[in-house]
GROMACS .gro file of C-alpha atoms in nm:
model
  207
    1UNK     CA    1   7.507  11.352   9.285
    2UNK     CA    2   7.368  11.093   9.467
    3UNK     CA    3   7.104  11.313   9.651
    4UNK     CA    4   6.969  11.393   9.308
    5UNK     CA    5   7.006  10.988   9.199
    6UNK     CA    6   6.797  10.949   9.566
    7UNK     CA    7   6.513  11.132   9.497
    8UNK     CA    8   6.495  10.990   9.122
    9UNK     CA    9   6.465  10.621   9.308
   10UNK     CA   10   6.266  10.724   9.525
   11UNK     CA   11   6.078  10.844   9.212
   12UNK     CA   12   6.099  10.570   9.007
   13UNK     CA   13   6.020  10.269   9.283
   14UNK     CA   14   5.703  10.451   9.316
   15UNK     CA   15   5.585  10.413   8.951
   16UNK     CA   16   5.698  10.114   8.939
   17UNK     CA   17   5.491   9.988   9.283
   18UNK     CA   18   5.158  10.174   9.100
   19UNK     CA   19   5.198  10.063   8.838
   20UNK     CA   20   4.869   9.957   8.620
   21UNK     CA   21   4.973   9.602   8.566
   22UNK     CA   22   4.987   9.568   8.966
   23UNK     CA   23   4.668   9.713   9.022
   24UNK     CA   24   4.532   9.386   9.053
   25UNK     CA   25   4.794   9.215   9.247
   26UNK     CA   26   5.011   9.275   9.560
   27UNK     CA   27   5.298   9.582   9.483
   28UNK     CA   28   5.609   9.404   9.371
   29UNK     CA   29   5.853   9.469   9.683
   30UNK     CA   30   6.138   9.718   9.609
   31UNK     CA   31   6.504   9.679   9.880
   32UNK     CA   32   6.755   9.918   9.771
   33UNK     CA   33   7.070   9.862   9.979
   34UNK     CA   34   7.344  10.158   9.956
   35UNK     CA   35   7.664  10.042   9.875
   36UNK     CA   36   7.965  10.259  10.018
   37UNK     CA   37   8.203  10.476   9.812
   38UNK     CA   38   8.382  10.821   9.850
   39UNK     CA   39   8.459  11.075   9.607
   40UNK     CA   40   8.753  11.243   9.667
   41UNK     CA   41   8.873  10.985   9.992
   42UNK     CA   42   9.150  11.275  10.037
   43UNK     CA   43   8.909  11.512  10.131
   44UNK     CA   44   9.116  11.664  10.445
   45UNK     CA   45   8.896  11.433  10.763
   46UNK     CA   46   8.729  11.723  10.940
   47UNK     CA   47   8.534  11.795  10.641
   48UNK     CA   48   8.586  12.123  10.400
   49UNK     CA   49   8.378  12.409  10.287
   50UNK     CA   50   8.177  12.432  10.022
   51UNK     CA   51   8.326  12.648   9.854
   52UNK     CA   52   8.601  12.696   9.935
   53UNK     CA   53   8.704  12.301   9.837
   54UNK     CA   54   8.524  12.453   9.542
   55UNK     CA   55   8.744  12.725   9.449
   56UNK     CA   56   9.087  12.500   9.540
   57UNK     CA   57   8.910  12.170   9.313
   58UNK     CA   58   8.692  12.415   9.022
   59UNK     CA   59   8.750  12.785   9.080
   60UNK     CA   60   8.441  12.815   9.194
   61UNK     CA   61   8.124  12.626   9.209
   62UNK     CA   62   7.937  12.736   8.907
   63UNK     CA   63   7.922  12.386   8.792
   64UNK     CA   64   7.659  12.313   9.035
   65UNK     CA   65   7.366  12.621   8.968
   66UNK     CA   66   7.243  12.315   8.707
   67UNK     CA   67   7.278  12.086   8.976
   68UNK     CA   68   7.079  12.261   9.203
   69UNK     CA   69   6.826  12.357   8.941
   70UNK     CA   70   6.715  11.940   8.847
   71UNK     CA   71   6.768  11.813   9.207
   72UNK     CA   72   6.423  12.150   9.274
   73UNK     CA   73   6.258  11.904   8.998
   74UNK     CA   74   6.270  11.570   9.157
   75UNK     CA   75   6.223  11.681   9.565
   76UNK     CA   76   6.671  11.755   9.600
   77UNK     CA   77   6.660  12.115   9.780
   78UNK     CA   78   7.002  12.210   9.833
   79UNK     CA   79   6.903  12.471  10.100
   80UNK     CA   80   7.213  12.494  10.289
   81UNK     CA   81   7.503  12.276  10.108
   82UNK     CA   82   7.802  12.486  10.350
   83UNK     CA   83   7.989  12.167  10.358
   84UNK     CA   84   8.206  11.999  10.109
   85UNK     CA   85   8.190  11.643  10.368
   86UNK     CA   86   8.513  11.393  10.433
   87UNK     CA   87   8.261  11.047  10.403
   88UNK     CA   88   8.452  10.798  10.571
   89UNK     CA   89   8.311  10.855  10.916
   90UNK     CA   90   7.955  10.897  10.761
   91UNK     CA   91   8.017  10.593  10.606
   92UNK     CA   92   8.092  10.387  10.959
   93UNK     CA   93   7.732  10.546  11.088
   94UNK     CA   94   7.536  10.393  10.821
   95UNK     CA   95   7.767   9.986  10.838
   96UNK     CA   96   7.651  10.022  11.259
   97UNK     CA   97   7.310  10.122  11.200
   98UNK     CA   98   7.256   9.799  10.933
   99UNK     CA   99   7.402   9.645  11.249
  100UNK     CA  100   7.086   9.750  11.440
  101UNK     CA  101   6.868   9.621  11.268
  102UNK     CA  102   6.856  10.017  11.047
  103UNK     CA  103   6.823  10.002  10.677
  104UNK     CA  104   7.112  10.177  10.426
  105UNK     CA  105   6.835  10.358  10.282
  106UNK     CA  106   6.702  10.565  10.568
  107UNK     CA  107   7.037  10.565  10.701
  108UNK     CA  108   7.133  10.763  10.364
  109UNK     CA  109   6.802  10.995  10.360
  110UNK     CA  110   6.892  11.138  10.697
  111UNK     CA  111   7.294  11.205  10.643
  112UNK     CA  112   7.147  11.304  10.329
  113UNK     CA  113   6.937  11.607  10.491
  114UNK     CA  114   7.122  11.630  10.711
  115UNK     CA  115   7.421  11.775  10.452
  116UNK     CA  116   7.196  11.954  10.212
  117UNK     CA  117   6.927  12.113  10.344
  118UNK     CA  118   7.027  12.175  10.806
  119UNK     CA  119   7.369  12.298  10.662
  120UNK     CA  120   7.577  12.027  10.902
  121UNK     CA  121   7.937  11.889  10.851
  122UNK     CA  122   7.883  11.531  10.872
  123UNK     CA  123   8.222  11.468  10.872
  124UNK     CA  124   8.247  11.489  11.245
  125UNK     CA  125   8.197  11.205  11.495
  126UNK     CA  126   7.976  11.465  11.657
  127UNK     CA  127   7.748  11.582  11.398
  128UNK     CA  128   7.717  11.170  11.329
  129UNK     CA  129   7.645  11.087  11.682
  130UNK     CA  130   7.330  11.346  11.702
  131UNK     CA  131   7.167  11.204  11.397
  132UNK     CA  132   7.197  10.895  11.441
  133UNK     CA  133   7.048  10.914  11.843
  134UNK     CA  134   6.775  11.223  11.622
  135UNK     CA  135   6.677  11.049  11.352
  136UNK     CA  136   6.719  10.733  11.346
  137UNK     CA  137   6.659  10.563  11.728
  138UNK     CA  138   7.062  10.454  11.824
  139UNK     CA  139   7.257  10.424  12.135
  140UNK     CA  140   7.475  10.671  12.085
  141UNK     CA  141   7.705  10.650  12.308
  142UNK     CA  142   7.787  10.292  12.111
  143UNK     CA  143   7.824  10.501  11.790
  144UNK     CA  144   8.033  10.791  11.967
  145UNK     CA  145   8.280  10.471  12.081
  146UNK     CA  146   8.231  10.282  11.768
  147UNK     CA  147   8.264  10.584  11.505
  148UNK     CA  148   8.590  10.705  11.752
  149UNK     CA  149   8.751  10.394  11.739
  150UNK     CA  150   8.712  10.339  11.357
  151UNK     CA  151   8.548  10.053  11.372
  152UNK     CA  152   8.418   9.949  11.092
  153UNK     CA  153   8.645  10.146  10.930
  154UNK     CA  154   8.806   9.861  10.735
  155UNK     CA  155   8.455   9.727  10.606
  156UNK     CA  156   8.349  10.040  10.444
  157UNK     CA  157   8.694  10.075  10.259
  158UNK     CA  158   8.656   9.698  10.215
  159UNK     CA  159   8.260   9.715   9.981
  160UNK     CA  160   8.484  10.025   9.801
  161UNK     CA  161   8.745   9.849   9.733
  162UNK     CA  162   8.476   9.535   9.598
  163UNK     CA  163   8.265   9.786   9.379
  164UNK     CA  164   8.562   9.934   9.174
  165UNK     CA  165   8.663   9.550   9.101
  166UNK     CA  166   8.321   9.391   9.025
  167UNK     CA  167   8.157   9.628   8.806
  168UNK     CA  168   8.415   9.953   8.832
  169UNK     CA  169   8.241  10.198   8.981
  170UNK     CA  170   8.506  10.514   8.963
  171UNK     CA  171   8.170  10.736   9.076
  172UNK     CA  172   7.813  10.815   9.171
  173UNK     CA  173   7.558  10.723   9.138
  174UNK     CA  174   7.553  10.406   9.038
  175UNK     CA  175   7.295  10.193   8.992
  176UNK     CA  176   7.286   9.759   9.034
  177UNK     CA  177   6.949   9.593   8.981
  178UNK     CA  178   6.826   9.248   8.983
  179UNK     CA  179   6.590   9.032   9.013
  180UNK     CA  180   6.681   8.886   9.355
  181UNK     CA  181   6.879   9.028   9.632
  182UNK     CA  182   7.186   8.743   9.624
  183UNK     CA  183   7.163   8.726   9.260
  184UNK     CA  184   7.373   8.848   8.923
  185UNK     CA  185   7.315   9.129   8.893
  186UNK     CA  186   7.131   9.228   8.535
  187UNK     CA  187   7.219   9.531   8.500
  188UNK     CA  188   7.507   9.765   8.608
  189UNK     CA  189   7.475  10.114   8.563
  190UNK     CA  190   7.588  10.473   8.611
  191UNK     CA  191   7.430  10.865   8.639
  192UNK     CA  192   7.179  11.076   8.799
  193UNK     CA  193   6.889  10.857   8.569
  194UNK     CA  194   6.550  10.933   8.537
  195UNK     CA  195   6.250  10.805   8.731
  196UNK     CA  196   6.147  10.735   8.413
  197UNK     CA  197   6.468  10.560   8.263
  198UNK     CA  198   6.464  10.357   8.604
  199UNK     CA  199   6.090  10.222   8.630
  200UNK     CA  200   6.163  10.126   8.248
  201UNK     CA  201   6.498   9.895   8.413
  202UNK     CA  202   6.283   9.814   8.649
  203UNK     CA  203   6.018   9.672   8.434
  204UNK     CA  204   6.283   9.548   8.192
  205UNK     CA  205   6.495   9.305   8.501
  206UNK     CA  206   6.130   9.139   8.633
  207UNK     CA  207   5.938   9.122   8.319
   0.00000   0.00000   0.00000
């Protein structure tokens, strides 16, 4: 689950930047760039209730019990997971924000919080506009026009296809870790790896 992966990545970055090997000099810079992916593009564009979706797909939501327990250990609190969203419009918000100087890491963080901790349906334009305006200081009117007119949607879908072709991404979270931005990636792997595992990959890549 991506929310757990995000929290573990945060811990791994903190471990790496505060490693004793770096105490005598400047902390290494780690830039996190999120790319879009849709787990189930066939999800209703207005989103579906969490329990309803789980019942339809898997016969119930029991499969999330272990996920929630694991998440608590890493600070991923699924306190109000009420919706299973269609994430296309959320990815449009992230792209709009990025085009306006907001990092994809910041955008994803507020969307995860809204979805899992505040019980918001992040499939809906009005919800995303509120998130963008209140949490990311974006122009709400411009954002509403952008999402309502599906601007950026084709670019989002193109990026998803690039990920599928280049890295054979079929599930998330999926990490691509390299030493230099824009260079050939050094490590690509899937799954919400432990902070210690991610930390070791950082060490291997930069060593």
